[in-house]
Short mmCIF file of C-alpha atoms in Angstrom, two decimals:
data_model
loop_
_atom_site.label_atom_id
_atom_site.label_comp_id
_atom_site.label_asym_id
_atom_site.label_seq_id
_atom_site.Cartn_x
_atom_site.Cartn_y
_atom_site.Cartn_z
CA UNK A 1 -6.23 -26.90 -65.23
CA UNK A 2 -9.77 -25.75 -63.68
CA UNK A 3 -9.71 -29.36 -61.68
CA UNK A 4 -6.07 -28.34 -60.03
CA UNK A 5 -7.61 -24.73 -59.04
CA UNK A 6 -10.42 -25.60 -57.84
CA UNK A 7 -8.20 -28.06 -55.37
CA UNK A 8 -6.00 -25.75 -54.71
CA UNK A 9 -8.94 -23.19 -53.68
CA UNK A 10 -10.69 -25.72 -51.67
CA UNK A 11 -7.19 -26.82 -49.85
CA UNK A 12 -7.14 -22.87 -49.37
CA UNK A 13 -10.06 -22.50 -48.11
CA UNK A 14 -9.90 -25.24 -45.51
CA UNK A 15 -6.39 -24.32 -44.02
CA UNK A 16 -7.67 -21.07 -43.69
CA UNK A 17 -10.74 -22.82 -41.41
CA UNK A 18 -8.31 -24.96 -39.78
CA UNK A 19 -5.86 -21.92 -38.67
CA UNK A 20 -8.99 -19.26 -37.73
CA UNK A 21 -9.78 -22.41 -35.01
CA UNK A 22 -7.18 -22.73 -33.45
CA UNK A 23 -6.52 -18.78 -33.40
CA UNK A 24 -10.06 -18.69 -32.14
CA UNK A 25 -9.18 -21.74 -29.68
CA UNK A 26 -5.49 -19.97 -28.66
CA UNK A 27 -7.35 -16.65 -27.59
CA UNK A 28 -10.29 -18.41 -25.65
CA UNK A 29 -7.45 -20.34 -23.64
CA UNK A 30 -5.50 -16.40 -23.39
CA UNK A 31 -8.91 -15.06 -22.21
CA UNK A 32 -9.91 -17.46 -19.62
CA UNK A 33 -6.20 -17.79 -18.48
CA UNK A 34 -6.73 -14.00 -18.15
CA UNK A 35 -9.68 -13.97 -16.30
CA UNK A 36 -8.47 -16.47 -14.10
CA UNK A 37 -5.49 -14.71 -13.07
CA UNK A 38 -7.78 -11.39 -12.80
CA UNK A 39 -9.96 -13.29 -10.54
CA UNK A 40 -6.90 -14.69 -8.30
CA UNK A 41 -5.85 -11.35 -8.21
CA UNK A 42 -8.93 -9.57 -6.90
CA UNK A 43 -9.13 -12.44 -4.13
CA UNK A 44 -5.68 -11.69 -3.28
CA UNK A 45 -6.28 -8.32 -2.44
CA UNK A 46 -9.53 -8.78 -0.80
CA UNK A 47 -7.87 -10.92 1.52
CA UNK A 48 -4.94 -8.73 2.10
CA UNK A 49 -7.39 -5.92 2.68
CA UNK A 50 -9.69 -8.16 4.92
CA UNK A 51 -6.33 -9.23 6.97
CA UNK A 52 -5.11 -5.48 7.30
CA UNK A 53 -8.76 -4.97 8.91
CA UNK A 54 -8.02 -7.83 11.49
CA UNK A 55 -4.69 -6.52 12.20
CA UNK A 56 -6.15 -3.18 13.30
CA UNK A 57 -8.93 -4.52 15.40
CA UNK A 58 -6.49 -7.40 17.30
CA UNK A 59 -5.11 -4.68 19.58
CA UNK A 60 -8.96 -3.92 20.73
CA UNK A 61 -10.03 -7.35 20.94
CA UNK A 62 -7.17 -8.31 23.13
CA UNK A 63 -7.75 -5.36 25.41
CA UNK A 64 -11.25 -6.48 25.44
CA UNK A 65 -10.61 -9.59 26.41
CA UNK A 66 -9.36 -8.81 29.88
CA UNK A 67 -11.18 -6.59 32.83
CA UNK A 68 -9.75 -3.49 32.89
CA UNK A 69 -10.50 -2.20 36.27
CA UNK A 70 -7.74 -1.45 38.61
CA UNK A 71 -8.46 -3.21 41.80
CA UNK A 72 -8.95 0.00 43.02
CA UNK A 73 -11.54 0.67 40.57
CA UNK A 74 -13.17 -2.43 40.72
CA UNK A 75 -13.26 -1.83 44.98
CA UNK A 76 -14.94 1.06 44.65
CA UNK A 77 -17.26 -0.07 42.26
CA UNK A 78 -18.50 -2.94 43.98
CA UNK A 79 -18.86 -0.94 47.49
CA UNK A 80 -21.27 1.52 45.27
CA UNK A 81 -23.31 -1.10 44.90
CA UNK A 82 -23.10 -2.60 48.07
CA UNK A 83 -23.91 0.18 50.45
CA UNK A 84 -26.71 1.43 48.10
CA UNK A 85 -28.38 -1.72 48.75
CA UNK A 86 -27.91 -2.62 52.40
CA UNK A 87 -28.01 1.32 53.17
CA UNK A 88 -32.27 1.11 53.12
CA UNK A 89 -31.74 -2.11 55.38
CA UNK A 90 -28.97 -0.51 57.68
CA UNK A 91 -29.89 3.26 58.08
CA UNK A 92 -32.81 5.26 58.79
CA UNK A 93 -34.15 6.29 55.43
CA UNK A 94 -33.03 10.61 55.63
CA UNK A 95 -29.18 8.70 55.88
CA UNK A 96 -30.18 6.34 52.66
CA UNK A 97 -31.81 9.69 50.96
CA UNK A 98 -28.11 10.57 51.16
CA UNK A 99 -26.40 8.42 50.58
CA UNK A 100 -27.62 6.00 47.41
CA UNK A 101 -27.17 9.39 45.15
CA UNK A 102 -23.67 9.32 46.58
CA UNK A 103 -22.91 6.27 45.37
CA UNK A 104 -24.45 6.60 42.12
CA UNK A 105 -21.82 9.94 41.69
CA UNK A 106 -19.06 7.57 42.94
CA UNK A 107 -19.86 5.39 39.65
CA UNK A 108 -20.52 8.27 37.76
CA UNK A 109 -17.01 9.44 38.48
CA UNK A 110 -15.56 6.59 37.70
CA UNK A 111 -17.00 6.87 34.11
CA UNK A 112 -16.04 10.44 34.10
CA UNK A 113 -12.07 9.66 35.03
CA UNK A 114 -12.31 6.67 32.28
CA UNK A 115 -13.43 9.51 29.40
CA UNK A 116 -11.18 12.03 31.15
CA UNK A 117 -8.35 9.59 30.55
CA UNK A 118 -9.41 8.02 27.35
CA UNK A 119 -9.87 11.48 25.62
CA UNK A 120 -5.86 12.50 26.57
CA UNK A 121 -4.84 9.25 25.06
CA UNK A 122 -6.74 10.01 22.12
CA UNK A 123 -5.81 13.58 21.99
CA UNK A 124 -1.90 12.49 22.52
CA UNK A 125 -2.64 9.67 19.57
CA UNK A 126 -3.62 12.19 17.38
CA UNK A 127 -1.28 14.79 17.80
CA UNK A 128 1.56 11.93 17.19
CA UNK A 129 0.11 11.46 13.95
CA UNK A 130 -0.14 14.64 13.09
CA UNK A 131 3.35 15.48 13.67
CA UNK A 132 4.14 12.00 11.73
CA UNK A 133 1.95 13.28 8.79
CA UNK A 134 3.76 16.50 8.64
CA UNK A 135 7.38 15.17 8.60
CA UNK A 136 6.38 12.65 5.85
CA UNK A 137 4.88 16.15 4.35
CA UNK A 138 8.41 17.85 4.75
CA UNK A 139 9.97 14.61 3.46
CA UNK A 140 7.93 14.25 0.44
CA UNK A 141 8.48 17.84 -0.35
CA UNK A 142 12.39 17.46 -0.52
CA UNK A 143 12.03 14.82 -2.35
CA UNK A 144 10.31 17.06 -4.89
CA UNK A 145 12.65 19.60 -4.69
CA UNK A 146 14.98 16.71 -5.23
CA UNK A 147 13.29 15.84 -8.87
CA UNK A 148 12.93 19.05 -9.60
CA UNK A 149 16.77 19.89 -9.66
CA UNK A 150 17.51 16.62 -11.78
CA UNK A 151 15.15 17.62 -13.97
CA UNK A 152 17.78 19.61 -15.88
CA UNK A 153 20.05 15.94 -16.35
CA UNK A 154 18.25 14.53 -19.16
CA UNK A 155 18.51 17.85 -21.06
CA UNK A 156 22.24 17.46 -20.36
CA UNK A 157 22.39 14.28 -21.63
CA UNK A 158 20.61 15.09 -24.76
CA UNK A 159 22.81 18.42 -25.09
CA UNK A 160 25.97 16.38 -24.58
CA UNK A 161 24.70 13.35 -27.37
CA UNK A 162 23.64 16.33 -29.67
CA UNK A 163 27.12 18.04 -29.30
CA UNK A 164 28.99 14.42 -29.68
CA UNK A 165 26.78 13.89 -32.67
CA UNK A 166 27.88 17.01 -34.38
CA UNK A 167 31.28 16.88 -33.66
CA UNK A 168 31.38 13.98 -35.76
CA UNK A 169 29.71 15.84 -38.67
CA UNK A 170 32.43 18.61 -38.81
CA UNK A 171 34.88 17.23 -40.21
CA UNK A 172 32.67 16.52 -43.48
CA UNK A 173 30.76 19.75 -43.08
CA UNK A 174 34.12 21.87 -43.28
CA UNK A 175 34.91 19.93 -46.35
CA UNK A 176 31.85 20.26 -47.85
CA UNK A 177 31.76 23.88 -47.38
CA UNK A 178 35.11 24.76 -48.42
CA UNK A 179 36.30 26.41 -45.48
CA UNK A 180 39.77 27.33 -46.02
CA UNK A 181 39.89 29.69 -43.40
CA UNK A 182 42.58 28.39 -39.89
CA UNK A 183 40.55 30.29 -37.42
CA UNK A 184 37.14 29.68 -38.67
CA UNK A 185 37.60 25.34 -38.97
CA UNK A 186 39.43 25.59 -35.48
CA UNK A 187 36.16 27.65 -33.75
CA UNK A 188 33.55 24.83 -35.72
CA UNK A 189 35.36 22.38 -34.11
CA UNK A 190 35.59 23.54 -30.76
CA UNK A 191 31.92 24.66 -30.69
CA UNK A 192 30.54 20.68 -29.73
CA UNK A 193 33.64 19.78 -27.45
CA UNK A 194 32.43 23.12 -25.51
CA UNK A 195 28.67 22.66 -25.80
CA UNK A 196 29.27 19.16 -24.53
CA UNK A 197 31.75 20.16 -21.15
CA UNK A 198 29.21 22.69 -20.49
CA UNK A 199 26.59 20.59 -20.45
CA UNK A 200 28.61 18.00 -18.32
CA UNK A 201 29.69 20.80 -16.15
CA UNK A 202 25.42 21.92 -15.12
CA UNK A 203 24.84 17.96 -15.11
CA UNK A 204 27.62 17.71 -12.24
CA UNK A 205 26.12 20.78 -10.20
CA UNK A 206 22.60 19.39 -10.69
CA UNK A 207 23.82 15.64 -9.25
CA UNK A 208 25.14 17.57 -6.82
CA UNK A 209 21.67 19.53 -5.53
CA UNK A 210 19.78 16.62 -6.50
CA UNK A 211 21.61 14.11 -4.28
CA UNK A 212 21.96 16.64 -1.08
CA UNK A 213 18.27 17.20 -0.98
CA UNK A 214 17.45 13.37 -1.28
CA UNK A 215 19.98 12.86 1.51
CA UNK A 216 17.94 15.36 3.34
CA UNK A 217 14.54 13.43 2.33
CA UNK A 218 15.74 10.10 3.65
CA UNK A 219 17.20 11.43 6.65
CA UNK A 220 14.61 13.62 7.95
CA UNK A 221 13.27 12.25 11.15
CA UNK A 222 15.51 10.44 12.40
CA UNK A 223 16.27 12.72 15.73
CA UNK A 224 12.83 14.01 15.68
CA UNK A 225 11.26 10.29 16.02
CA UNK A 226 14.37 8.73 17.38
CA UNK A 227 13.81 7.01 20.96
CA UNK A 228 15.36 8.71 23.67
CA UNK A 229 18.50 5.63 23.66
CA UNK A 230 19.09 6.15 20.05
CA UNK A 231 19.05 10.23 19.91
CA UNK A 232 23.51 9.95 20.51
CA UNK A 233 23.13 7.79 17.19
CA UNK A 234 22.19 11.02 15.27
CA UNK A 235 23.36 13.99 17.15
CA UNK A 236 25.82 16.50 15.82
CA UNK A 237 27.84 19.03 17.66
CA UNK A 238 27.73 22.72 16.37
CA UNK A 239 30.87 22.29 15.45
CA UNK A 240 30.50 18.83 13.47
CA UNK A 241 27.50 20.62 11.79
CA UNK A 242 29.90 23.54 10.27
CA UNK A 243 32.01 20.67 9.23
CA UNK A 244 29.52 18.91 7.27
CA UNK A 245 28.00 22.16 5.90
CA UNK A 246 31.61 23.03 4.62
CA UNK A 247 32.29 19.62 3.52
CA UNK A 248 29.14 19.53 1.32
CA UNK A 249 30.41 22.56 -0.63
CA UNK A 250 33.74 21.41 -0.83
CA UNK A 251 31.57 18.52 -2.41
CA UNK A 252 29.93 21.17 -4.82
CA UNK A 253 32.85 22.73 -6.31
CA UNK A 254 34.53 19.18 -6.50
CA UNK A 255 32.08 17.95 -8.51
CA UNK A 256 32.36 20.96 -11.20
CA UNK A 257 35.88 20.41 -11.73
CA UNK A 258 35.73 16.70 -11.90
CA UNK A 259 32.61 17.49 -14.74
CA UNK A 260 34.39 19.88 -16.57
CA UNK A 261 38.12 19.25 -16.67
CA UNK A 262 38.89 15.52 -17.25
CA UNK A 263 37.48 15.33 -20.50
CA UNK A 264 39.93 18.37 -21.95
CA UNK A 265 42.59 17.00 -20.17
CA UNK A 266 42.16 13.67 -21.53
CA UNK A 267 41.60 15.01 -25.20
CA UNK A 268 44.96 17.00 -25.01
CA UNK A 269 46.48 14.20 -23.59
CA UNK A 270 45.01 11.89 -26.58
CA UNK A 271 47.26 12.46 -29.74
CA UNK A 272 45.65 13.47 -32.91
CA UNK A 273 44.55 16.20 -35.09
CA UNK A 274 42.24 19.00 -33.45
CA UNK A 275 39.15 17.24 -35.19
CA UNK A 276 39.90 13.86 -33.73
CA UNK A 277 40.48 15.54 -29.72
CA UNK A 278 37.34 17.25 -30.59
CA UNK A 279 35.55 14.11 -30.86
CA UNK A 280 36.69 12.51 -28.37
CA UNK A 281 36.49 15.59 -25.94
CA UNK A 282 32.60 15.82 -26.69
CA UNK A 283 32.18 11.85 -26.51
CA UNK A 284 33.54 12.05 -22.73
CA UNK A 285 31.57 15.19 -21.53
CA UNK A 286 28.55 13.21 -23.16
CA UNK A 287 29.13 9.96 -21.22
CA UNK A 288 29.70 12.27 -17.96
CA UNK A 289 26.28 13.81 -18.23
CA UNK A 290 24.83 10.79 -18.71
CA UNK A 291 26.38 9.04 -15.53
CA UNK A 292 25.68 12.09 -13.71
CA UNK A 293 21.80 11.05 -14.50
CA UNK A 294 22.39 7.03 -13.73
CA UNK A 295 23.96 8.58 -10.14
CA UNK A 296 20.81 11.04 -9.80
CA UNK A 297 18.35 8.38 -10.39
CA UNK A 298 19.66 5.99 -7.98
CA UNK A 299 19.83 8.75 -5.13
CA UNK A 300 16.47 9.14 -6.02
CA UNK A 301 15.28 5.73 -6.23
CA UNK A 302 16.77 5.48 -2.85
CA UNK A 303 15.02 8.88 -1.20
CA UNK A 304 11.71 7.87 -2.97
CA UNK A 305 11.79 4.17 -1.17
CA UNK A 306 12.89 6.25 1.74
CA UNK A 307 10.06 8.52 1.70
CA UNK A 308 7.67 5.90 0.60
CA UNK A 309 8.25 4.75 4.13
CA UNK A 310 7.98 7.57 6.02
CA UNK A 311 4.41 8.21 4.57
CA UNK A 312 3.27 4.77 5.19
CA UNK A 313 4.83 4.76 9.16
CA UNK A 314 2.81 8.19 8.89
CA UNK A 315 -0.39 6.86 7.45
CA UNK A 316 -0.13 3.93 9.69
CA UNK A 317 0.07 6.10 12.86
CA UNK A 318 -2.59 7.91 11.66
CA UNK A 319 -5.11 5.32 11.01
CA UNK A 320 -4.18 3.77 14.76
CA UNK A 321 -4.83 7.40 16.04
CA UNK A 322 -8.79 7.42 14.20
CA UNK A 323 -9.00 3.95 15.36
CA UNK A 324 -8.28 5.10 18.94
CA UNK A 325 -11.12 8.20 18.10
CA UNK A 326 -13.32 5.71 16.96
CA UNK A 327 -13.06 3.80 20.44
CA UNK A 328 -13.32 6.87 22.40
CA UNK A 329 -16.27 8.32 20.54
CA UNK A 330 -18.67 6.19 23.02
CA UNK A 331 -16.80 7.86 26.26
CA UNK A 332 -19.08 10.80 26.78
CA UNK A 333 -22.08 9.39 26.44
CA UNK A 334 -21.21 6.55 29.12
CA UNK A 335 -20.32 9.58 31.49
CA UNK A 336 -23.74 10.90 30.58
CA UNK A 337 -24.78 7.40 31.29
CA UNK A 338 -23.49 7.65 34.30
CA UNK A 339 -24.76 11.05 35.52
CA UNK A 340 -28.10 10.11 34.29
CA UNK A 341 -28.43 6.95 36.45
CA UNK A 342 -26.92 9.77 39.62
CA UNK A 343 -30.34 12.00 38.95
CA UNK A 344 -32.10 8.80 38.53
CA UNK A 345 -31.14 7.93 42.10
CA UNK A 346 -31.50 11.05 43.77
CA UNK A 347 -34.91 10.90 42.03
CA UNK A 348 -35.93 7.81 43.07
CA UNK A 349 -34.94 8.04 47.22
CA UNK A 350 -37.43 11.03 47.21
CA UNK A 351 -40.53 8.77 46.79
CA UNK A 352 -39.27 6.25 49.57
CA UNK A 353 -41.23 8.67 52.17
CA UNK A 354 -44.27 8.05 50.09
CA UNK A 355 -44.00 4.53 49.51
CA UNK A 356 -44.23 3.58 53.17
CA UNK A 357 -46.12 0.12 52.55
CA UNK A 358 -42.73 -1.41 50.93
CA UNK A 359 -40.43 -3.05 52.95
CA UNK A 360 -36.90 -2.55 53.28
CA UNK A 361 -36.01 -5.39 51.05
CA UNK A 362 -38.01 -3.92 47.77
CA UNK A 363 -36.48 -0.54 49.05
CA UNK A 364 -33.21 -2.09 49.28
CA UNK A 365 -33.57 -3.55 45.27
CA UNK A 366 -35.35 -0.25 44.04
CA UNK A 367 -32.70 1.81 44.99
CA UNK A 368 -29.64 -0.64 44.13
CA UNK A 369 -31.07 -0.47 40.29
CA UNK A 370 -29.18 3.17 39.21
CA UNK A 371 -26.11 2.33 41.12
CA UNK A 372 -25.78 -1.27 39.73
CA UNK A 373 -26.28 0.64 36.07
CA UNK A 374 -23.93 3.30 36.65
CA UNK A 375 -21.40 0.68 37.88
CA UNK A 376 -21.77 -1.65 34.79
CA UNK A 377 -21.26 1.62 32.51
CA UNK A 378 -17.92 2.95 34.53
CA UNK A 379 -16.73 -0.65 33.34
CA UNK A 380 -17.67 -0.60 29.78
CA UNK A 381 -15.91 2.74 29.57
CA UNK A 382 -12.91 1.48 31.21
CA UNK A 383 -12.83 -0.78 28.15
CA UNK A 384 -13.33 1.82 26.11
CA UNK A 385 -10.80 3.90 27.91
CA UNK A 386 -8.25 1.00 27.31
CA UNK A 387 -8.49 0.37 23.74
CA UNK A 388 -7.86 4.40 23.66
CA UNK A 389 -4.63 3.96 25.63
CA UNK A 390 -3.57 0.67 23.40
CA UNK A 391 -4.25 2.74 19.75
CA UNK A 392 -1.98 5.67 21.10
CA UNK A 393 0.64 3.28 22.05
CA UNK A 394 0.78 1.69 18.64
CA UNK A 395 0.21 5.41 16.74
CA UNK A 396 3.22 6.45 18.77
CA UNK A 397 5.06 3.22 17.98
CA UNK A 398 4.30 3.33 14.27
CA UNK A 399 5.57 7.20 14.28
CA UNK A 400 8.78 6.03 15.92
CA UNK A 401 9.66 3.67 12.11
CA UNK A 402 10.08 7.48 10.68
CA UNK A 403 13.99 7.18 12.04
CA UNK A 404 14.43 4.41 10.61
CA UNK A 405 18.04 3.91 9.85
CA UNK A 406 18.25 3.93 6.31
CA UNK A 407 21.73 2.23 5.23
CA UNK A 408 23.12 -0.09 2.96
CA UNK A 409 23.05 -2.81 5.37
CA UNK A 410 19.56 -2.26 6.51
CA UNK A 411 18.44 -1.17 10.50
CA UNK A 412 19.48 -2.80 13.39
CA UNK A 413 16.32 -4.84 13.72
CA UNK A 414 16.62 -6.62 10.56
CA UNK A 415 14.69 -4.23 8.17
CA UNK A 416 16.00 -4.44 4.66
CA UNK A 417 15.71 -1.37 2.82
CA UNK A 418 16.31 -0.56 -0.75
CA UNK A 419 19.23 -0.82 -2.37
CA UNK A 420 18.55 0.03 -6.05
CA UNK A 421 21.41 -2.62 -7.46
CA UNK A 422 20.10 -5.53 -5.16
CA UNK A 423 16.95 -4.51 -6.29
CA UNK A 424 17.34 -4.97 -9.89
CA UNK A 425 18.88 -8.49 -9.43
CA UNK A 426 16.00 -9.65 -7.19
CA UNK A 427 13.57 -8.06 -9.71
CA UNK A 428 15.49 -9.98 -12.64
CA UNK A 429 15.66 -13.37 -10.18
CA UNK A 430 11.39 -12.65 -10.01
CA UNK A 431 10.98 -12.65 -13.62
CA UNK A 432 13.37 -15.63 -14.42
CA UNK A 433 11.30 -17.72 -12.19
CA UNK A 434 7.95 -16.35 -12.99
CA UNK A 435 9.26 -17.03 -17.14
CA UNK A 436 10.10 -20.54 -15.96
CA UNK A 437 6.72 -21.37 -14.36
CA UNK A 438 5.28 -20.21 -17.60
CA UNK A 439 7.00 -22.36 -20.06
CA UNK A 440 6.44 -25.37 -17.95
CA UNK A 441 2.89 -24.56 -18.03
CA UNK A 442 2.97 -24.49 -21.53
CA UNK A 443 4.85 -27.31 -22.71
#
């Protein structure tokens, strides 16, 4: 007897061993499979970050890659330099007193037109993205005005349920309580059918609201960012605007009557005692509110997607518009540049009088130096000045994705947008695959 228990503790106490290691062994495998994926994950977004980075700077690297001074420009630059230095060798030195500063302004101007121009572009790149930011602004507030009104839905639904619930109950409850009374039974039992319709009734009116001002969220922008070819696309007559305004509370009332009569009509149409229409009366209005919510969220899902875009085509102009501030932040002090090395000059030709032992070679190279600087800075600012004009371009073209058309079948270039249904079938496709990949890993 003590030989058998003390076996059976000992084969106790070593399956017990045996299954704490491979627990142990299971969870160490979990935890390092866990920190693996953690890891992969924080690389993946580094790298996404790090190639969003690249992105933005391509536009000024490619501008940077390529002069660009006008011919013009680059004309007037050079003869800057030119007659500063031959003017000591050419003309008697009051004339070269003359004209080296002049040439030093020339380049100094040239610096001065490149900020002059640079600044607009950044100015214009800004205010594109500001007027972006506030649409998505005005877009993100309908859409909250939009939430707000289905808000009331699920309290429908619950209403409705409760009422459906109860109307079941009556029957019993009448019986229980001995109500003999005609009049009193018949107003128990019409109390949850009525409850119910009522509730069906507000859920229709709030679907209503609800899906109106997401219409309005997902379609806000599209003339005010539209190109000039695509404004016909959008544009409504006065009287095609009355139309629609009258159509949309044609839409109203329509959806009150279709929310509060079919499930009364049905239940008088359904033969049976009062209890059983009762029933079935407060089971319809019930399954109305709750479509009425299944409709509001997929309006919803639909404006938030929507909106969800507009803020990112917003943020996106935006950050082009800083970049294009961030290039032009160096403009002014080139021009300063620039008029420095113009005072330098005119500073410098007053002690060639005094310097009479030089010839008019070193006076030639000592006055060239200012001009030659001032020339080299009017081209780095006409870099400058073109990245500007490049970051506006792409903060305006960013802004323009606000109109996107946003349609079942996606915009004419190809861009798919959401379409809650297709969504939920790609999103069950995802996890299929991703389950598969995991129980091959496994076994």
């Amino acid at each position: 007897m003590s030989t058998s228990s003390t076996f059976a503790g000992r084969f106790g106490d070593n399956a017990l061993k045996t299954a704490s290691k491979i627990a142990n062994t299971l969870t160490d495998l979990g935890g390092r499979r866990g920190e693996t994926e953690a890891t992969s994950k924080e690389n993946s977004i580094r790298m996404s970050v790090e190639r969003i980075e690249r992105d933005m700077k391509f536009l000024d690297e490619m501008v940077s890659e390529r002069s660009q001074l006008s011919g013009f420009e680059l004309g007037v630059l050079t003869s800057t330099v030119l007659v500063a230095f031959f003017s000591p060798l050419v003309f008697p030195l009051p004339v070269t007193e003359v004209l080296a500063p002049t040439m030093a302004a020339v380049s100094a101007s040239v610096s001065v037109s490149a900020e002059y121009v640079g600044r607009v572009a950044v100015a214009d790149g800004k205010e594109v993205a500001a007027v972006s930011m506030q649409a998505a602004a005005e877009a993100e507030s309908l859409l909250s005005q939009s939430e707000r009104t289905k808000a009331v839905l699920p309290l429908c639904v619950g209403v409705g349920a409760t009422a459906a619930t109860f109307s079941l109950l009556v029957p019993v409850l009448i019986t229980e309580l001995g109500i003999k009374s005609l009049q009193t039974v018949t107003e128990i039992q019409l109390v949850a059918p009525l409850v119910a319709t009522l509730a069906a009734a507000v859920a229709g009116l709030s679907l209503e609201e609800s899906k109106g001002l997401a219409n309005r969220a997902i379609n806000l922008g599209n003339r005010r960012f539209a190109r000039s070819s695509d404004v016909g696309k959008t544009w409504l007559s006065a009287s095609e605007q009355i139309s629609n305004s009258s159509v949309r509370l044609s839409r109203k009332w329509l959806s009150f009557l279709t929310s509060t009569v079919p499930s009364p009509l049905l239940g008088a149409l359904i033969p049976g005692n009062l209890a059983t229409k009762a029933i079935i009366i407060a089971s319809l209005a019930a399954a109305q509110s709750a479509f009425s919510l299944a409709q509001a969220e997929y309006f919803l899902a639909r404006a938030t997607d929507a909106v969800a875009i507009k803020a990112r085509s917003a943020a996106v102009s935006d950050t082009y518009a800083n970049q294009g501030a961030r290039s032009g932040a160096i403009l002014p002090f080139t021009s300063a540049l620039g008029g420095l090395c113009a005072a330098a000059t005119a500073a410098l030709v007053e002690f060639l009088p005094v310097a009479t032992g030089v010839l008019p070679i070193g006076q030639a190279f000592t006055v060239v130096i200012f001009p030659t600087l001032g020339a080299i800075f009017a081209a780095a600012a006409s870099v400058s000045k073109a990245r500007c004009e490049v970051d506006a371009m792409a903060a305006g073209e960013a802004a323009t994705t606000l109109s996107l058309a946003y349609s079942d079948e996606g915009s004419p270039d190809g861009t798919v947008v959401l379409e809650p249904f297709r969504g939920v079938k790609d999103l069950i496709s995802l996890t299929n695959k991703s389950t598969k990949k995991r129980v091959k890993k496994i076994w």
